[in-house]
Coordinates of C-alpha atoms and ligand atoms in Angstrom, one line a residue:
X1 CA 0.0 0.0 0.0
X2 CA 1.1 3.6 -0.6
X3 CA 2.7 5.2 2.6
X4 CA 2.9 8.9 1.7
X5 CA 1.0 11.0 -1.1
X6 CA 2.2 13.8 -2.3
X7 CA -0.6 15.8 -3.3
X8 CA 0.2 17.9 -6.5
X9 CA -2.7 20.4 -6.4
X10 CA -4.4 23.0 -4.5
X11 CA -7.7 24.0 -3.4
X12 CA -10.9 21.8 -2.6
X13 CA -9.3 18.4 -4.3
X14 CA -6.5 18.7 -2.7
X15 CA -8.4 18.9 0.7
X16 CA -10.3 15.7 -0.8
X17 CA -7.6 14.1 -1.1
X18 CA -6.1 14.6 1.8
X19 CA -9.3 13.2 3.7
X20 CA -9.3 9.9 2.0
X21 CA -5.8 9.7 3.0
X22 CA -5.9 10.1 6.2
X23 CA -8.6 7.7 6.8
X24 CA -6.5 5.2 5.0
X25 CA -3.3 6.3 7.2
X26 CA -1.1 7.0 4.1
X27 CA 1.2 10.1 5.3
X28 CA 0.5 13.0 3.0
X29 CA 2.4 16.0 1.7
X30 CA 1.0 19.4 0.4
X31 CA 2.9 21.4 -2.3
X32 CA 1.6 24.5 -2.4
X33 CA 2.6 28.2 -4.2
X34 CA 3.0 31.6 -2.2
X35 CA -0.3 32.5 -2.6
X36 CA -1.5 29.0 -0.7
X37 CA 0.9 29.8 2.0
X38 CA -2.3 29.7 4.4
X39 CA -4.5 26.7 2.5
X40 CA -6.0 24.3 4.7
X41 CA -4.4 21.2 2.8
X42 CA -0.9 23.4 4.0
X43 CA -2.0 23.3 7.7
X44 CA -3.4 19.6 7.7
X45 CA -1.2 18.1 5.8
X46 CA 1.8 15.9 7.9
X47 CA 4.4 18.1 5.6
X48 CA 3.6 20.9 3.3
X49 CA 6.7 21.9 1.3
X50 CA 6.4 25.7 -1.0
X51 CA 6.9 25.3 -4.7
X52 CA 7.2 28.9 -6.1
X53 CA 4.8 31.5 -6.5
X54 CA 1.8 32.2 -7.5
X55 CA 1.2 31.7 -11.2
X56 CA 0.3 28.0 -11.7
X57 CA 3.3 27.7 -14.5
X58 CA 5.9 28.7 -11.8
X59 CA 4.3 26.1 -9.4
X60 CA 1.8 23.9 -9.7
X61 CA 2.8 23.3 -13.4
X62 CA 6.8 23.0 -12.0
X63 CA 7.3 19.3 -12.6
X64 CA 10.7 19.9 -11.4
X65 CA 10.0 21.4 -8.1
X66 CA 6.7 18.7 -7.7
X67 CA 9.2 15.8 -8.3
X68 CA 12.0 17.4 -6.1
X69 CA 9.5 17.8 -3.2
X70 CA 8.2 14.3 -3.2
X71 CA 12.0 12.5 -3.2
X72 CA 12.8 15.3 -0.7
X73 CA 10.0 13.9 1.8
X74 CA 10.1 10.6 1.3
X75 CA 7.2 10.1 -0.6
X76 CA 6.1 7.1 -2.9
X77 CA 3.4 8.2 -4.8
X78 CA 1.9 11.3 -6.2
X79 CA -1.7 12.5 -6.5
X80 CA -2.8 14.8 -9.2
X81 CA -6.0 15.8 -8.7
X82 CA -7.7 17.4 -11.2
X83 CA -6.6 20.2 -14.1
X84 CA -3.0 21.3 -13.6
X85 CA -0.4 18.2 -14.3
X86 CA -3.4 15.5 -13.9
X87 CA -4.0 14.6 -17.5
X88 CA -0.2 15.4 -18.8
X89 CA 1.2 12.0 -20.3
X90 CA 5.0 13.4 -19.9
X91 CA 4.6 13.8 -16.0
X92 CA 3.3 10.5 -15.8
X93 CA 6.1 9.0 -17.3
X94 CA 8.6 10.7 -15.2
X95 CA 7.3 9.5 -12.1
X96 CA 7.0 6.3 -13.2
X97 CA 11.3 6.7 -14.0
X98 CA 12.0 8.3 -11.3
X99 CA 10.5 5.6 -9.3
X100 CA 7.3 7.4 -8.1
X101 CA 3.5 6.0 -8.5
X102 CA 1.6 8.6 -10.4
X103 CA -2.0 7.9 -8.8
X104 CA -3.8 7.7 -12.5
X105 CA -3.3 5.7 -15.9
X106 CA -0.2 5.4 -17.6
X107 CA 1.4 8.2 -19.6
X108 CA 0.1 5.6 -22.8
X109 CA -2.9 5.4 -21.4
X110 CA -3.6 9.2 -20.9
X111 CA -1.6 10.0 -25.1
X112 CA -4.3 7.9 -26.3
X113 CA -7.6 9.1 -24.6
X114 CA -5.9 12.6 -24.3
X115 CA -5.2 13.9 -27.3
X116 CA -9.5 14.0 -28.5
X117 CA -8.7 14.2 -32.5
X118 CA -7.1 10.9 -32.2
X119 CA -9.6 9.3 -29.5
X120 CA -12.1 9.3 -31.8
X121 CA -10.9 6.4 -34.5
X122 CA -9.7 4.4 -31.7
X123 CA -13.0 4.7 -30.5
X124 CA -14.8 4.0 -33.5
X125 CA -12.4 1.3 -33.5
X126 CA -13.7 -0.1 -30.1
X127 CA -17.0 -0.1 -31.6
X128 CA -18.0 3.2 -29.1
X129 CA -20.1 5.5 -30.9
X130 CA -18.8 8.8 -31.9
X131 CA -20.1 13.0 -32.9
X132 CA -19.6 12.4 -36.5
X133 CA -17.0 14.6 -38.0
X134 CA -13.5 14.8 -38.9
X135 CA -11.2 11.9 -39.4
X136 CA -8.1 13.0 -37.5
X137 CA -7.9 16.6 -36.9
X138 CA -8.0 19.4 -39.7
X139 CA -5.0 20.9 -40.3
X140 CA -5.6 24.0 -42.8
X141 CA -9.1 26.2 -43.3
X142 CA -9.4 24.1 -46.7
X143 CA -9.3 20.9 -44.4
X144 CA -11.9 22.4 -42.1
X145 CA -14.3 23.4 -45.0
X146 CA -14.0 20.2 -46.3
X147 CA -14.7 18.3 -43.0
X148 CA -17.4 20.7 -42.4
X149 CA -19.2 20.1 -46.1
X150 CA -19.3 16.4 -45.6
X151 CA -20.6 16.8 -41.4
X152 CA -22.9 19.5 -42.3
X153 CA -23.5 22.6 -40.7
X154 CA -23.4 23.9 -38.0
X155 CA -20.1 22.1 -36.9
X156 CA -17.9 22.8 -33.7
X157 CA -14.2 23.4 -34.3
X158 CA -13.1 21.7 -31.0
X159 CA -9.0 21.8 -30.1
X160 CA -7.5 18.3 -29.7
X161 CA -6.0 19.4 -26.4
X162 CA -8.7 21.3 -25.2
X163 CA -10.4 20.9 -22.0
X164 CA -12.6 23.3 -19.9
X165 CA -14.8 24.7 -22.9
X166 CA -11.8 25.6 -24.2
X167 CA -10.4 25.9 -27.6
X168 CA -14.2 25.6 -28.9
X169 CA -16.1 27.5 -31.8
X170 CA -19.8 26.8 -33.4
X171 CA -19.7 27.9 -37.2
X172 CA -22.9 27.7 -38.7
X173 CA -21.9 28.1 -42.3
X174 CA -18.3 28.1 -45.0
X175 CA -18.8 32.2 -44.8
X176 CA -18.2 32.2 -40.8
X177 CA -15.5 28.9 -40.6
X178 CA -12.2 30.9 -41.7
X179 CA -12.8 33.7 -38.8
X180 CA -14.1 30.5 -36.3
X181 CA -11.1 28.5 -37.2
X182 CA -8.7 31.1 -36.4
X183 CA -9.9 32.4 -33.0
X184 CA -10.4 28.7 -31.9
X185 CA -6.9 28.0 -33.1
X186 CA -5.4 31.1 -30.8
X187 CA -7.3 30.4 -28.0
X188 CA -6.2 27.2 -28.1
X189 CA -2.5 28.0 -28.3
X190 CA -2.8 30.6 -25.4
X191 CA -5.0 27.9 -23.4
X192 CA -2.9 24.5 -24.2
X193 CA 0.4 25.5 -25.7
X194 CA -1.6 23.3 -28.8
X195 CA -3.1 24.4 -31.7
X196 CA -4.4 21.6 -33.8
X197 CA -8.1 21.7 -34.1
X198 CA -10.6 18.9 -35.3
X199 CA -14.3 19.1 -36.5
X200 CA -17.6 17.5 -35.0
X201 CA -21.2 18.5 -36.3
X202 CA -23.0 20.3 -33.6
X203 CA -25.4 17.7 -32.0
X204 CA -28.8 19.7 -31.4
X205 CA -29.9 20.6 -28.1
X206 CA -28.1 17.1 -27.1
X207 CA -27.6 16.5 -22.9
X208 CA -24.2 15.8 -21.9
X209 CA -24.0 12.5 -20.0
X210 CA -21.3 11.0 -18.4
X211 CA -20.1 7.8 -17.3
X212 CA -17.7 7.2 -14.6
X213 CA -15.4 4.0 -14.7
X214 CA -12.9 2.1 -12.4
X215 CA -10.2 0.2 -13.6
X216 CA -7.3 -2.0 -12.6
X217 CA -3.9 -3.3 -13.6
X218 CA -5.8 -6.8 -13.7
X219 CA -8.0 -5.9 -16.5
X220 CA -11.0 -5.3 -14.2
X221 CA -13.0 -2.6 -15.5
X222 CA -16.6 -1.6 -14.3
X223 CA -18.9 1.7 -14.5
X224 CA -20.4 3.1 -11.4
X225 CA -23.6 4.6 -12.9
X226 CA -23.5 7.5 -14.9
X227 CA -23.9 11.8 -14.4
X228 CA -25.9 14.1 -16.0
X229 CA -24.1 17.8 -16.7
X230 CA -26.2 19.1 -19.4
X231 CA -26.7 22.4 -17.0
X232 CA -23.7 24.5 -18.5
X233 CA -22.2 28.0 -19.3
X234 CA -20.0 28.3 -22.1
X235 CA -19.0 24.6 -22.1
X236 CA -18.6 24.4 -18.4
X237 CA -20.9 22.4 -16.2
X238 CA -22.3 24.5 -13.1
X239 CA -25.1 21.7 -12.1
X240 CA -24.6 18.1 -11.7
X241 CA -26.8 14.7 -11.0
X242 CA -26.7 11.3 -10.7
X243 CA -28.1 9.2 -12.5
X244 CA -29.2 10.9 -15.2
X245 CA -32.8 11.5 -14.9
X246 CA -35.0 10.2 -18.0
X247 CA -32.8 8.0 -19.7
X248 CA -34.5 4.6 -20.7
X249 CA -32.5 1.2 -18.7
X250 CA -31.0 -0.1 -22.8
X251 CA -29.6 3.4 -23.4
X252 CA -28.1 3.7 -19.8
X253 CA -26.6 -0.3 -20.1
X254 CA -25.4 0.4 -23.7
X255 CA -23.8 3.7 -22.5
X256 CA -22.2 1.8 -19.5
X257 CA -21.0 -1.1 -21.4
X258 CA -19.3 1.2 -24.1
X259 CA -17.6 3.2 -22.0
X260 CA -16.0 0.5 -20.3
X261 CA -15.0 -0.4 -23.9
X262 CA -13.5 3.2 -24.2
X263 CA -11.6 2.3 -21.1
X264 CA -10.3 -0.5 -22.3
X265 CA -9.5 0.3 -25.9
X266 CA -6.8 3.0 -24.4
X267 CA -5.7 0.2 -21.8
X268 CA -6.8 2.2 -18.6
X269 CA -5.7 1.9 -15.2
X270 CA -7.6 3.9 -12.0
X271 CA -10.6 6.4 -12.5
X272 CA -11.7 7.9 -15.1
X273 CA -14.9 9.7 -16.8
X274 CA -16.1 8.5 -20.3
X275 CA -18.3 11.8 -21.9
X276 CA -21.2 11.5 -24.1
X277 CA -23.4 13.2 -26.3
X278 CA -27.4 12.1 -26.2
X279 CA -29.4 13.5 -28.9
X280 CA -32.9 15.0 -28.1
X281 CA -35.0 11.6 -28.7
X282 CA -32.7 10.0 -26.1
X283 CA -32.0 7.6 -28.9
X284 CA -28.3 8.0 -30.0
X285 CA -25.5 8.4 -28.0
X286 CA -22.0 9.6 -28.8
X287 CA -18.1 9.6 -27.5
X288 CA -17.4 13.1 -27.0
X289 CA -13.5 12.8 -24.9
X290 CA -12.4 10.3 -22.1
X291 CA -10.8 12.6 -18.8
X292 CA -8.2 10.5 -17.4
X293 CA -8.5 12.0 -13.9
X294 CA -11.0 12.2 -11.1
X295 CA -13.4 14.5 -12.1
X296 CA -14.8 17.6 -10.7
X297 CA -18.2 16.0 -10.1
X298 CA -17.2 12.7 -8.6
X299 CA -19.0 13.3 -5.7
X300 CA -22.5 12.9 -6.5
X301 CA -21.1 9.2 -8.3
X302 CA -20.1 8.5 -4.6
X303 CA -23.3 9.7 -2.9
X304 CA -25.4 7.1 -5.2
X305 CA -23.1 4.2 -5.2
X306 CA -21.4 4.8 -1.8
X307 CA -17.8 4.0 -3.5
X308 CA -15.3 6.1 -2.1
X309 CA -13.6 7.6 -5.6
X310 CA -10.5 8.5 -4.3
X311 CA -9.5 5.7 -1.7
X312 CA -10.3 3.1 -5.1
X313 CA -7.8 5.8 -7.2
X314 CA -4.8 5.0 -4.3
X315 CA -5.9 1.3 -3.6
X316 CA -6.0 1.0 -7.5
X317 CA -2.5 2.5 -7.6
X318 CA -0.9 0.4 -4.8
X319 CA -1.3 -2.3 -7.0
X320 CA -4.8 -4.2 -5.7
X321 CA -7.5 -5.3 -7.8
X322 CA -11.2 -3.6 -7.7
X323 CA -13.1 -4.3 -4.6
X324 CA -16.2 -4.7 -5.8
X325 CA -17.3 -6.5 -9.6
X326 CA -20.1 -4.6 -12.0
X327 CA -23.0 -6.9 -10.4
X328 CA -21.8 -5.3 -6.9
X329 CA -22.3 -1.7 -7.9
X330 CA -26.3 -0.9 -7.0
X331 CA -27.1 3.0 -6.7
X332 CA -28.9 4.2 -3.8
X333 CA -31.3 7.7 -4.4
X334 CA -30.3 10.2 -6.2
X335 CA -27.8 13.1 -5.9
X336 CA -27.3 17.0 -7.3
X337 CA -24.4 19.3 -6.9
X338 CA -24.0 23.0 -7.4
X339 CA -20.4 24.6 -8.3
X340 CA -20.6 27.6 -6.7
X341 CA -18.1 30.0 -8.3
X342 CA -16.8 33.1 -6.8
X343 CA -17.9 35.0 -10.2
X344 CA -20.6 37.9 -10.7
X345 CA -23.4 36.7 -12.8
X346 CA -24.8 40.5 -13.0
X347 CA -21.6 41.5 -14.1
X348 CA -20.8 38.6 -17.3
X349 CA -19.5 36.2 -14.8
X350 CA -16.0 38.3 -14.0
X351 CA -13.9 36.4 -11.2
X352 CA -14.9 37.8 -8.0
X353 CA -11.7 37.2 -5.7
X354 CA -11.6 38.5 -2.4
X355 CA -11.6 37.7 1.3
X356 CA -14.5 35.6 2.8
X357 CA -15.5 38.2 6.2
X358 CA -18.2 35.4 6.7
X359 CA -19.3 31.8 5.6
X360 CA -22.0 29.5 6.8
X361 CA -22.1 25.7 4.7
X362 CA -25.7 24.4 4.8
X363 CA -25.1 20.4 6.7
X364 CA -27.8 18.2 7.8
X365 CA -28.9 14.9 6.2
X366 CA -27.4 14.1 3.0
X367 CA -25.8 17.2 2.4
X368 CA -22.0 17.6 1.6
X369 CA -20.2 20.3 1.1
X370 CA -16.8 20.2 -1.0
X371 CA -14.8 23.5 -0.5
X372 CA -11.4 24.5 0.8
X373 CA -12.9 28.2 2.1
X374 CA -13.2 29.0 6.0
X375 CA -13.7 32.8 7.8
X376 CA -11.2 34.9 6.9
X377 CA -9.8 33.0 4.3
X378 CA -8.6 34.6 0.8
X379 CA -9.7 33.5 -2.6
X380 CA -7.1 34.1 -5.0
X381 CA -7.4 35.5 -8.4
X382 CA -4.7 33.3 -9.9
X383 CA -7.0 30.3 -9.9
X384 CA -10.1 28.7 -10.8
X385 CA -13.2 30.4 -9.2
X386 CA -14.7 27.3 -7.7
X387 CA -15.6 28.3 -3.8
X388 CA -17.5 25.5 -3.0
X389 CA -19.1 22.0 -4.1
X390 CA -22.8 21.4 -2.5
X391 CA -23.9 18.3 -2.7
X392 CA -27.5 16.8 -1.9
X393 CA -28.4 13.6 -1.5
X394 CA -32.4 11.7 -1.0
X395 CA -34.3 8.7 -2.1
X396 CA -35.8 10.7 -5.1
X397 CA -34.8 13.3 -7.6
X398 CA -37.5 16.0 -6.5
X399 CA -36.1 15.4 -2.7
X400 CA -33.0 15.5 -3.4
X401 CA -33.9 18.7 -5.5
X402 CA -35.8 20.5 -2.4
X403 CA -32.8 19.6 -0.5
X404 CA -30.9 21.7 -2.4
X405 CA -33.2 24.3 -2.7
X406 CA -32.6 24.5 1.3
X407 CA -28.9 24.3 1.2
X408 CA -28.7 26.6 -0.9
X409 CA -30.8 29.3 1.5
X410 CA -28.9 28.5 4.1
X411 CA -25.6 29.1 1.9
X412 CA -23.9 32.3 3.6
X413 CA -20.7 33.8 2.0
X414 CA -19.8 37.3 2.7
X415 CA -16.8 39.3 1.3
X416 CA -17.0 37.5 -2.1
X417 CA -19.4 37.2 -4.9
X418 CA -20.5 33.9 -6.1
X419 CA -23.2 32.4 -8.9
X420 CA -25.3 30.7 -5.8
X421 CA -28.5 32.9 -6.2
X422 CA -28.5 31.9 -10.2
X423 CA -28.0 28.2 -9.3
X424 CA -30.9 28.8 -6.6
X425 CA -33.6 29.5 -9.7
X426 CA -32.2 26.9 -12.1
X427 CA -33.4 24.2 -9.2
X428 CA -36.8 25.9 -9.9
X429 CA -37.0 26.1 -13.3
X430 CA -39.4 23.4 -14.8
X431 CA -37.0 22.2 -17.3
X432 CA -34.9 21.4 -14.8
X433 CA -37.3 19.4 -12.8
X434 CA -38.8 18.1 -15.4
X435 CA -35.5 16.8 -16.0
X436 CA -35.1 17.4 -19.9
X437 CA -32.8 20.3 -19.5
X438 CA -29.8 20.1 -22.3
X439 CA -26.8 21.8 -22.9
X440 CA -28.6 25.0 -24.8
X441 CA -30.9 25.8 -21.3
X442 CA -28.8 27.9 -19.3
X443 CA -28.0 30.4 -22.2
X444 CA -31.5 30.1 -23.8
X445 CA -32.7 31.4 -20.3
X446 CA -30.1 32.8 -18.8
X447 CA -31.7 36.2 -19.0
X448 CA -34.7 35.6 -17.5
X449 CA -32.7 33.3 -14.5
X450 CA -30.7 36.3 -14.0
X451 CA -34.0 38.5 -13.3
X452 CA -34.0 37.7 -9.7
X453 CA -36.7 40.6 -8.6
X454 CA -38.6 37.7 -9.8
X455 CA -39.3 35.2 -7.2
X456 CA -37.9 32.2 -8.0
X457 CA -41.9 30.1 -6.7
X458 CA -43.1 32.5 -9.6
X459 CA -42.1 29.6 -12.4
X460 CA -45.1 27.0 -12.8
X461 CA -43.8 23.6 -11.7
X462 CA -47.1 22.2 -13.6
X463 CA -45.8 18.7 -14.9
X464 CA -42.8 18.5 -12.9
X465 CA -44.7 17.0 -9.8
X466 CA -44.4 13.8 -10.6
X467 CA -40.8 13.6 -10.7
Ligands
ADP501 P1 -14.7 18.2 -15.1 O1 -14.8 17.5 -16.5 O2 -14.1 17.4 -14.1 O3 -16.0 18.7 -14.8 P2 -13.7 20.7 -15.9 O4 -13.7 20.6 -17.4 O5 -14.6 21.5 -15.1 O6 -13.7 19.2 -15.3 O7 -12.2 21.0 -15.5 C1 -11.8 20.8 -14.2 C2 -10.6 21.7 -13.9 O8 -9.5 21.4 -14.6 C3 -10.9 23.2 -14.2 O9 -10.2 23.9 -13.3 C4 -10.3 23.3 -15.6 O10 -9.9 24.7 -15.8 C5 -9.1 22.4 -15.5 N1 -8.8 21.7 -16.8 C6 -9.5 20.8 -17.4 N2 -8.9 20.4 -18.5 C7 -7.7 21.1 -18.6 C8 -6.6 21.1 -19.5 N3 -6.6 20.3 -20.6 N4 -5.6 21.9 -19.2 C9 -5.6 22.6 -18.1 N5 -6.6 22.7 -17.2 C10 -7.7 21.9 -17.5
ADP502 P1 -13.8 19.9 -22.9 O1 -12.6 19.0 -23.1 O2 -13.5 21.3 -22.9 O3 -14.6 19.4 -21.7 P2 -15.8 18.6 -24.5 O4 -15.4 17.9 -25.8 O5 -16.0 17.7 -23.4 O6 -14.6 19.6 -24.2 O7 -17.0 19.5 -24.8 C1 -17.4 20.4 -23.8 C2 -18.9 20.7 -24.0 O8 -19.2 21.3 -25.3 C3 -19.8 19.5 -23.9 O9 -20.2 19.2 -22.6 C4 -21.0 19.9 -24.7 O10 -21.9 20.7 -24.0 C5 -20.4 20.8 -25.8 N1 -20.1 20.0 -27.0 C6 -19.0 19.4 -27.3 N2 -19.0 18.8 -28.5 C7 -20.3 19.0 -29.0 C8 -21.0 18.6 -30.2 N3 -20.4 17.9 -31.2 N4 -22.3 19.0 -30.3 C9 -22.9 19.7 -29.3 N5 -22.3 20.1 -28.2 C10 -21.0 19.8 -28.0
MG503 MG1 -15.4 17.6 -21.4

């Protein structure tokens, strides 16, 4: 078994982390940059060692001073978390020379899934589903029109390195693809260090859905149920829940069953999330990018299946096999998250940084609250804007929707600005409970959501009832 974790992140997973170390009595070790100086992983962790300042490519990107650290304090493993080195192949590979356990796939494993262009034709190859579109990615405008002509429009230009929403462009028609192409390509480069770009059609009004899979070095792979995260901005996901709500049993068991195909066709090792697209009959369903990394979400997975993500990601990486086999995984209820972001909906979302004077989590029955935050604590602007995870958990969806209708009116920050109140009307909007929401819902209403004179028991919840 791993003895000591060093956790090569910051924030709210690297607090997660932490937790499911110590309750497994693996020693842990926080890195952390000058502007974490204060973090709660720094002051909980056995060792917390600084590794430069505060931009993330001086620190938390600093393979150098990450892989220093660990052989400095003894460690035997290292945890990436999420975003920063957590899906970079090269990394991987250099802790597995310099005799370090990288707690993820392999550097192989994490090329093949991670670089989306290529994904796709090994997927296709796997017999998974894909967004039809470009073979390979598209290397000139003349590619791109072409790939586009034979998709149809409107096409997404999508970067092969992207993640985050970013590095992604609609283009309805040829006229608009040269200006799309470019812009996509730049932001891109500025977001990835990566230009190349590849081509899906634009699946309409689709819901993203999610799978999340386990596997080990045995060749034991199983899916623990799947997430919906069709509630987005801009490509990003604000609200989560698990399962997805009105998806017929076949298309859930196909879903499952392929992305455990997906995990296997890039030889996987440890957790990982396989994406979909579902079109609007619910009847099709198609590989959209496999992260190689816990995800942001896996919370909610853990509330219905009661599978500790994180302890299976170090058990998996000491070596053992899967606890449990694909017959053993039943989900209990149903759970919803909120991201709460310290951004400004009034003001087009800007990062609202600052120093929390006050803060008060909701708790209580199957509630859980994610965050790294506490009074007097300061949210940096050099980072992601993610205060807080809430999680709710009941036997139905509708409970477990009221739950966090409460959670979120008990949900006191002061000092900081944060998306909470927005979140608070989605959960009342009847396309949410209705539960047919798709990706196009927050920005098709986002200016009515956004009018918040309105009270949020005005919407009619006629037809959602029942769910
Ligand atoms: P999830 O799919 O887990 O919901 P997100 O797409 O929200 O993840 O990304 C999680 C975090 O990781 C965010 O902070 C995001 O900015 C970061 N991230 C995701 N992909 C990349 C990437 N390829 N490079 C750098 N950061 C990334
Ligand atoms: P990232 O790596 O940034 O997470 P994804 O490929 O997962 O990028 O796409 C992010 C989001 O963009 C998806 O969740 C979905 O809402 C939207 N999207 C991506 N591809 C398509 C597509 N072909 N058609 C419609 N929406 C898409
Ligand atoms: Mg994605």
């Amino acid at each position: 078994m791993l003895k000591r974790v060093l956790i090569a992140n910051r924030g709210e997973i690297a607090l997660r982390i932490l937790r499911a170390c110590r309750e497994m009595g693996i020693d842990t070790v926080a890195v952390y940059s000058d502007a974490d100086a204060e973090s709660l992983p720094v002051q909980l962790a056995g060792r917390a060692v600084c590794i430069g300042p505060a931009k993330a490519a001086d620190s938390y990107l600093n393979q150098n001073a990450i892989l220093t650290a660990a052989k400095a304090t003894g460690c035997d493993g290292i945890h990436p978390g999420y975003g920063f080195l957590s899906e970079n192949a090269d990394f991987a590979d250099t802790c597995a020379k310099e005799g370090l356990i990288f707690i993820g796939p392999s550097g192989s494993a994490i090329r093949k899934a991670g670089a989306k262009s290529a994904a796709r034709s090994l997927m296709r190859a796997a017999n998974v589903p894909v967004t039809p579109g470009s073979d390979g990615p598209v290397r000139t405008v003349e590619d791109a029109l072409a790939a586009a002509k034979q998709a149809g429009y409107p096409v997404l230009l999508k970067a092969s390195a992207g993640g985050g929403g970013r590095g992604i462009r609609r283009c309805d028609s040829a006229e608009e693809l040269p200006a799309a192409y470019a812009e996509a390509k730049t932001e891109a480069m500025a977001c990835f260090g990566n230009d190349e770009m590849y081509l899906e059609k634009l699946v309409l009004r689709p819901r993203h859905i999610e799978v999340q899979v386990l596997a080990d070095r045995f060749g034991h792979v199983i899916y623990l149920g799947d997430r919906d995260c069709s509630i987005q901005r801009r490509n990003q996901k604000l609200i989560e829940e698990a399962p997805a709500w009105n998806l017929s049993d076949s298309l859930r068991k196909r879903m499952g069953e392929a992305a455990v195909r997906a995990a296997k066709a890039v030889g996987y090792e440890n957790a990982g999330t396989v994406e979909f697209l579902v079109d609007s009959a619910g009847e099709h369903f198609y590989f959209m990018e496999m992260n190689t990394r816990i995800q942001v979400e896996h919370g909610i997975t853990e509330l219905v299946t009661g599978v500790d993500l994180v302890k299976e990601q170090l058990r998996i990486a000491s070596g053992l096999a899967l606890e449990k086999t694909q017959e053993e995984i039943s989900l209990s209820g149903h759970a919803v998250e909120c991201r709460i972001n310290a951004e400004n909906p009034a003001q087009n979302f800007c990062s609202s940084p600052g120093t929390v004077e006050f803060l008060h989590f909701p708790s209580g029955m199957g509630v859980r609250v994610d965050s790294c935050l506490y009074n007097g604590c300061t949210l940096s602007p050099y980072y992601d804007s993610l205060a807080a995870k809430v999680m709710a958990h009941a036997p139905t969806r509708l409970e477990a929707i009221r739950k966090m209708r409460r959670c979120l009116e008990e949900f006191t920050i002061e000092g900081i600005t944060t998306n909470a109140e927005l979140a608070y009307q989605i959960l009342h909007h009847p396309a949410f409970v209705r539960g047919n929401a798709t990706t196009v819902f927050l920005e098709e209403q986002l200016t009515a959501l956004l009018d918040f004179s309105r009270k949020a028991d005005d919407f009619d919840l006629s037809g959602g009832a029942d769910v």
